[in-house]
Amino acid sequence: MQQKVRVYIETGEKRVFASAADWPGWCRPGKTEAAALDALKAYAQRYARVATLARVASFPGDEPRFDVVERVKGNGTTDYGAPAIPAQDESKPMTAAESQRMIALLQACWRYLDQVVEGAPQELRKGPRGGGRDRDQMYDHVIGAEAEYAKKIGVRQKPPDGRDKATVRAFRRTIVAGLEDPTPEATWPVPYLARRTAWHALDHAWEIEDRIT
């Protein structure tokens, strides 16, 4: 029997996010819970490439079965377009194996984004998906957001220039170190930090793909 995919549902006034609890970055919005789950299912094949990059087995395939394990109330950020509320489940202690699996998937989301950016033209097709940012602007936006997210677990560093690949790699290694050993003053649970960071990287990677086709 196919294993069910655990899902968190975050419901705002105008938008609902469905996030796969055990697959950081696999997270899609909709106007209703049903629409968000449909969108999550529609992106299963695209997320499968991330699981392959991470060398994480047991991805559920193109026809996942969802199990909503927690529902949370969203806020203005939810309605603006980002999953904003940690699930209570994300405050539970993680085993070393769970932590390393989570980090491997986050790193795969980064690699996926980098591959998409490398193969994309600088100027992207304008339209309703993503507005006016072109490739480099979008990549810098993602990195800048990651620097802000990382502060929530006590990691403070200046966002690097996205064209300096070595500095970007060092920047991300520092984030991973923070995930492995967050400060006691952390205000976001580590799994939520990974989920939010992975979602943002993938959301823009998929946006770039959509705007060059």
mmCIF file of C-alpha atoms in Angstrom:
data_model
loop_
_atom_site.group_PDB
_atom_site.id
_atom_site.type_symbol
_atom_site.label_atom_id
_atom_site.label_comp_id
_atom_site.label_asym_id
_atom_site.label_seq_id
_atom_site.Cartn_x
_atom_site.Cartn_y
_atom_site.Cartn_z
ATOM 1 C CA MET A 1 0.000 0.000 0.000
ATOM 2 C CA GLN A 2 1.278 3.452 -0.889
ATOM 3 C CA GLN A 3 2.393 5.473 2.118
ATOM 4 C CA LYS A 4 0.299 8.563 2.787
ATOM 5 C CA VAL A 5 1.881 12.010 2.610
ATOM 6 C CA ARG A 6 1.447 13.947 5.842
ATOM 7 C CA VAL A 7 0.234 17.487 5.156
ATOM 8 C CA TYR A 8 -0.084 20.715 7.121
ATOM 9 C CA ILE A 9 -2.912 23.066 6.102
ATOM 10 C CA GLU A 10 -2.527 26.801 6.753
ATOM 11 C CA THR A 11 -5.705 28.790 6.146
ATOM 12 C CA GLY A 12 -5.820 32.557 5.752
ATOM 13 C CA GLU A 13 -8.689 34.805 4.759
ATOM 14 C CA LYS A 14 -7.915 34.644 1.035
ATOM 15 C CA ARG A 15 -5.373 31.873 0.569
ATOM 16 C CA VAL A 16 -4.669 28.358 1.833
ATOM 17 C CA PHE A 17 -1.304 26.584 1.805
ATOM 18 C CA ALA A 18 -0.826 22.819 1.784
ATOM 19 C CA SER A 19 2.666 21.754 2.866
ATOM 20 C CA ALA A 20 4.034 18.213 2.795
ATOM 21 C CA ALA A 21 5.313 17.749 6.336
ATOM 22 C CA ASP A 22 8.147 15.379 5.448
ATOM 23 C CA TRP A 23 9.188 16.877 2.105
ATOM 24 C CA PRO A 24 10.519 20.433 2.649
ATOM 25 C CA GLY A 25 9.668 22.712 -0.251
ATOM 26 C CA TRP A 26 6.704 20.718 -1.538
ATOM 27 C CA CYS A 27 4.126 23.349 -0.691
ATOM 28 C CA ARG A 28 1.430 24.931 -2.846
ATOM 29 C CA PRO A 29 -1.359 27.456 -2.348
ATOM 30 C CA GLY A 30 -4.988 27.610 -3.401
ATOM 31 C CA LYS A 31 -8.106 29.599 -2.675
ATOM 32 C CA THR A 32 -9.525 26.695 -0.663
ATOM 33 C CA GLU A 33 -8.106 23.682 1.145
ATOM 34 C CA ALA A 34 -9.242 21.392 -1.666
ATOM 35 C CA ALA A 35 -7.628 23.638 -4.269
ATOM 36 C CA ALA A 36 -4.365 23.758 -2.321
ATOM 37 C CA LEU A 37 -4.302 19.948 -2.067
ATOM 38 C CA ASP A 38 -5.015 19.671 -5.785
ATOM 39 C CA ALA A 39 -2.112 22.047 -6.496
ATOM 40 C CA LEU A 40 0.162 20.037 -4.205
ATOM 41 C CA LYS A 41 -0.724 16.887 -6.118
ATOM 42 C CA ALA A 42 -0.160 18.637 -9.451
ATOM 43 C CA TYR A 43 3.393 19.499 -8.409
ATOM 44 C CA ALA A 44 4.318 15.985 -7.240
ATOM 45 C CA GLN A 45 6.156 15.152 -10.461
ATOM 46 C CA ARG A 46 8.153 18.387 -10.290
ATOM 47 C CA TYR A 47 9.091 17.813 -6.651
ATOM 48 C CA ALA A 48 10.155 14.237 -7.433
ATOM 49 C CA ARG A 49 13.232 15.714 -9.148
ATOM 50 C CA VAL A 50 14.245 17.245 -5.809
ATOM 51 C CA ALA A 51 13.887 13.907 -4.040
ATOM 52 C CA THR A 52 16.083 12.371 -6.734
ATOM 53 C CA LEU A 53 18.735 15.067 -6.295
ATOM 54 C CA ALA A 54 18.693 14.461 -2.541
ATOM 55 C CA ARG A 55 18.896 10.691 -3.074
ATOM 56 C CA VAL A 56 15.959 10.289 -0.714
ATOM 57 C CA ALA A 57 13.922 7.189 -1.432
ATOM 58 C CA SER A 58 10.220 6.507 -0.893
ATOM 59 C CA PHE A 59 8.842 9.539 -2.708
ATOM 60 C CA PRO A 60 5.124 8.778 -3.210
ATOM 61 C CA GLY A 61 5.025 9.327 -6.971
ATOM 62 C CA ASP A 62 2.613 11.172 -9.238
ATOM 63 C CA GLU A 63 -0.560 10.052 -7.430
ATOM 64 C CA PRO A 64 0.092 10.824 -3.753
ATOM 65 C CA ARG A 65 -2.453 10.117 -1.039
ATOM 66 C CA PHE A 66 -2.640 12.947 1.474
ATOM 67 C CA ASP A 67 -3.251 12.799 5.210
ATOM 68 C CA VAL A 68 -3.925 16.205 6.759
ATOM 69 C CA VAL A 69 -2.279 15.924 10.168
ATOM 70 C CA GLU A 70 -2.575 19.527 11.335
ATOM 71 C CA ARG A 71 -4.467 22.692 10.480
ATOM 72 C CA VAL A 72 -3.265 26.153 11.519
ATOM 73 C CA LYS A 73 -4.751 29.616 11.164
ATOM 74 C CA GLY A 74 -2.860 31.819 8.735
ATOM 75 C CA ASN A 75 -2.239 35.552 8.816
ATOM 76 C CA GLY A 76 -1.583 38.453 6.456
ATOM 77 C CA THR A 77 1.611 36.821 5.203
ATOM 78 C CA THR A 78 -0.382 33.728 4.270
ATOM 79 C CA ASP A 79 -2.736 35.853 2.205
ATOM 80 C CA TYR A 80 0.182 37.770 0.688
ATOM 81 C CA GLY A 81 1.625 34.513 -0.598
ATOM 82 C CA ALA A 82 3.929 32.686 1.824
ATOM 83 C CA PRO A 83 3.426 29.874 4.363
ATOM 84 C CA ALA A 84 3.831 31.843 7.587
ATOM 85 C CA ILE A 85 2.793 29.731 10.572
ATOM 86 C CA PRO A 86 4.815 26.838 12.026
ATOM 87 C CA ALA A 87 2.890 23.682 12.783
ATOM 88 C CA GLN A 88 2.925 22.433 16.365
ATOM 89 C CA ASP A 89 4.288 19.185 14.978
ATOM 90 C CA GLU A 90 7.424 21.084 13.894
ATOM 91 C CA SER A 91 8.350 21.775 17.526
ATOM 92 C CA LYS A 92 8.855 18.087 18.287
ATOM 93 C CA PRO A 93 12.456 16.863 18.757
ATOM 94 C CA MET A 94 14.036 15.337 15.664
ATOM 95 C CA THR A 95 16.293 12.321 15.478
ATOM 96 C CA ALA A 96 19.703 12.703 13.863
ATOM 97 C CA ALA A 97 18.471 10.742 10.847
ATOM 98 C CA GLU A 98 15.391 12.953 10.470
ATOM 99 C CA SER A 99 17.541 16.079 10.684
ATOM 100 C CA GLN A 100 19.989 14.885 8.057
ATOM 101 C CA ARG A 101 17.171 13.853 5.721
ATOM 102 C CA MET A 102 15.562 17.292 6.094
ATOM 103 C CA ILE A 103 18.860 19.042 5.379
ATOM 104 C CA ALA A 104 19.532 16.831 2.351
ATOM 105 C CA LEU A 105 16.178 17.824 0.871
ATOM 106 C CA LEU A 106 16.772 21.523 1.564
ATOM 107 C CA GLN A 107 20.178 21.318 -0.089
ATOM 108 C CA ALA A 108 18.566 19.575 -3.061
ATOM 109 C CA CYS A 109 16.107 22.469 -3.367
ATOM 110 C CA TRP A 110 19.072 24.834 -3.498
ATOM 111 C CA ARG A 111 20.798 22.707 -6.129
ATOM 112 C CA TYR A 112 17.617 22.574 -8.165
ATOM 113 C CA LEU A 113 17.282 26.363 -8.042
ATOM 114 C CA ASP A 114 20.928 26.809 -9.020
ATOM 115 C CA GLN A 115 20.539 24.467 -11.984
ATOM 116 C CA VAL A 116 17.445 26.311 -13.179
ATOM 117 C CA VAL A 117 19.149 29.703 -12.810
ATOM 118 C CA GLU A 118 22.240 28.474 -14.657
ATOM 119 C CA GLY A 119 20.161 27.351 -17.605
ATOM 120 C CA ALA A 120 17.835 30.357 -17.744
ATOM 121 C CA PRO A 121 18.234 33.549 -19.770
ATOM 122 C CA GLN A 122 18.738 36.772 -17.866
ATOM 123 C CA GLU A 123 15.482 38.263 -19.154
ATOM 124 C CA LEU A 124 12.363 36.257 -18.357
ATOM 125 C CA ARG A 125 8.989 36.405 -20.032
ATOM 126 C CA LYS A 126 6.773 38.954 -18.316
ATOM 127 C CA GLY A 127 3.308 38.027 -17.248
ATOM 128 C CA PRO A 128 1.080 37.171 -14.296
ATOM 129 C CA ARG A 129 3.496 34.547 -12.894
ATOM 130 C CA GLY A 130 6.100 36.510 -10.969
ATOM 131 C CA GLY A 131 5.709 40.022 -12.325
ATOM 132 C CA GLY A 132 8.782 41.899 -13.397
ATOM 133 C CA ARG A 133 11.823 40.305 -11.732
ATOM 134 C CA ASP A 134 14.383 38.876 -14.094
ATOM 135 C CA ARG A 135 16.701 35.965 -13.328
ATOM 136 C CA ASP A 136 19.454 37.657 -11.303
ATOM 137 C CA GLN A 137 17.033 39.895 -9.428
ATOM 138 C CA MET A 138 15.016 36.849 -8.445
ATOM 139 C CA TYR A 139 18.064 34.906 -7.294
ATOM 140 C CA ASP A 140 19.238 37.823 -5.168
ATOM 141 C CA HIS A 141 15.728 38.109 -3.742
ATOM 142 C CA VAL A 142 15.810 34.444 -2.688
ATOM 143 C CA ILE A 143 19.218 34.801 -1.035
ATOM 144 C CA GLY A 144 18.183 37.983 0.738
ATOM 145 C CA ALA A 145 15.088 36.269 2.113
ATOM 146 C CA GLU A 146 17.195 33.330 3.292
ATOM 147 C CA ALA A 147 19.393 35.707 5.283
ATOM 148 C CA GLU A 148 16.285 37.087 6.985
ATOM 149 C CA TYR A 149 14.837 33.632 7.640
ATOM 150 C CA ALA A 150 18.106 32.406 9.131
ATOM 151 C CA LYS A 151 18.010 35.132 11.775
ATOM 152 C CA LYS A 152 15.068 33.251 13.282
ATOM 153 C CA ILE A 153 17.468 30.486 14.364
ATOM 154 C CA GLY A 154 20.260 32.848 15.388
ATOM 155 C CA VAL A 155 22.268 32.867 12.130
ATOM 156 C CA ARG A 156 23.211 36.402 11.131
ATOM 157 C CA GLN A 157 25.159 37.009 7.956
ATOM 158 C CA LYS A 158 25.153 39.417 5.055
ATOM 159 C CA PRO A 159 23.502 38.104 1.889
ATOM 160 C CA PRO A 160 26.184 37.345 -0.716
ATOM 161 C CA ASP A 161 26.241 38.455 -4.330
ATOM 162 C CA GLY A 162 24.410 35.729 -6.214
ATOM 163 C CA ARG A 163 27.039 35.755 -8.949
ATOM 164 C CA ASP A 164 29.751 34.726 -6.459
ATOM 165 C CA LYS A 165 29.039 31.012 -6.290
ATOM 166 C CA ALA A 166 31.733 30.229 -3.714
ATOM 167 C CA THR A 167 30.355 32.831 -1.329
ATOM 168 C CA VAL A 168 26.817 31.560 -1.867
ATOM 169 C CA ARG A 169 27.956 28.034 -0.971
ATOM 170 C CA ALA A 170 29.633 29.308 2.195
ATOM 171 C CA PHE A 171 26.495 31.292 3.070
ATOM 172 C CA ARG A 172 24.363 28.171 2.770
ATOM 173 C CA ARG A 173 26.813 26.079 4.794
ATOM 174 C CA THR A 174 26.354 28.562 7.616
ATOM 175 C CA ILE A 175 22.582 28.147 7.400
ATOM 176 C CA VAL A 176 22.957 24.374 7.547
ATOM 177 C CA ALA A 177 25.205 24.688 10.608
ATOM 178 C CA GLY A 178 22.475 26.765 12.243
ATOM 179 C CA LEU A 179 19.883 24.113 11.435
ATOM 180 C CA GLU A 180 22.093 21.483 13.019
ATOM 181 C CA ASP A 181 22.750 23.574 16.129
ATOM 182 C CA PRO A 182 20.199 26.399 16.576
ATOM 183 C CA THR A 183 20.602 28.895 19.393
ATOM 184 C CA PRO A 184 18.332 28.657 22.462
ATOM 185 C CA GLU A 185 16.888 32.040 21.408
ATOM 186 C CA ALA A 186 15.594 30.657 18.099
ATOM 187 C CA THR A 187 12.091 31.927 17.353
ATOM 188 C CA TRP A 188 11.282 29.524 14.510
ATOM 189 C CA PRO A 189 11.348 25.729 14.867
ATOM 190 C CA VAL A 190 14.130 24.245 12.766
ATOM 191 C CA PRO A 191 11.777 22.141 10.565
ATOM 192 C CA TYR A 192 9.717 25.243 9.782
ATOM 193 C CA LEU A 193 12.854 27.233 8.892
ATOM 194 C CA ALA A 194 13.838 24.429 6.506
ATOM 195 C CA ARG A 195 10.319 24.193 5.082
ATOM 196 C CA ARG A 196 10.005 27.942 4.516
ATOM 197 C CA THR A 197 13.495 28.233 3.002
ATOM 198 C CA ALA A 198 12.995 25.225 0.735
ATOM 199 C CA TRP A 199 9.560 26.446 -0.359
ATOM 200 C CA HIS A 200 10.921 29.864 -1.321
ATOM 201 C CA ALA A 201 13.828 28.421 -3.316
ATOM 202 C CA LEU A 202 11.587 25.986 -5.190
ATOM 203 C CA ASP A 203 8.733 28.417 -5.715
ATOM 204 C CA HIS A 204 11.060 30.763 -7.582
ATOM 205 C CA ALA A 205 12.835 27.928 -9.397
ATOM 206 C CA TRP A 206 9.472 26.771 -10.726
ATOM 207 C CA GLU A 207 8.536 30.363 -11.538
ATOM 208 C CA ILE A 208 11.671 30.747 -13.646
ATOM 209 C CA GLU A 209 10.898 27.497 -15.448
ATOM 210 C CA ASP A 210 7.369 28.688 -16.150
ATOM 211 C CA ARG A 211 8.590 32.008 -17.488
ATOM 212 C CA ILE A 212 11.067 30.571 -19.972
ATOM 213 C CA THR A 213 8.576 28.156 -21.564
#
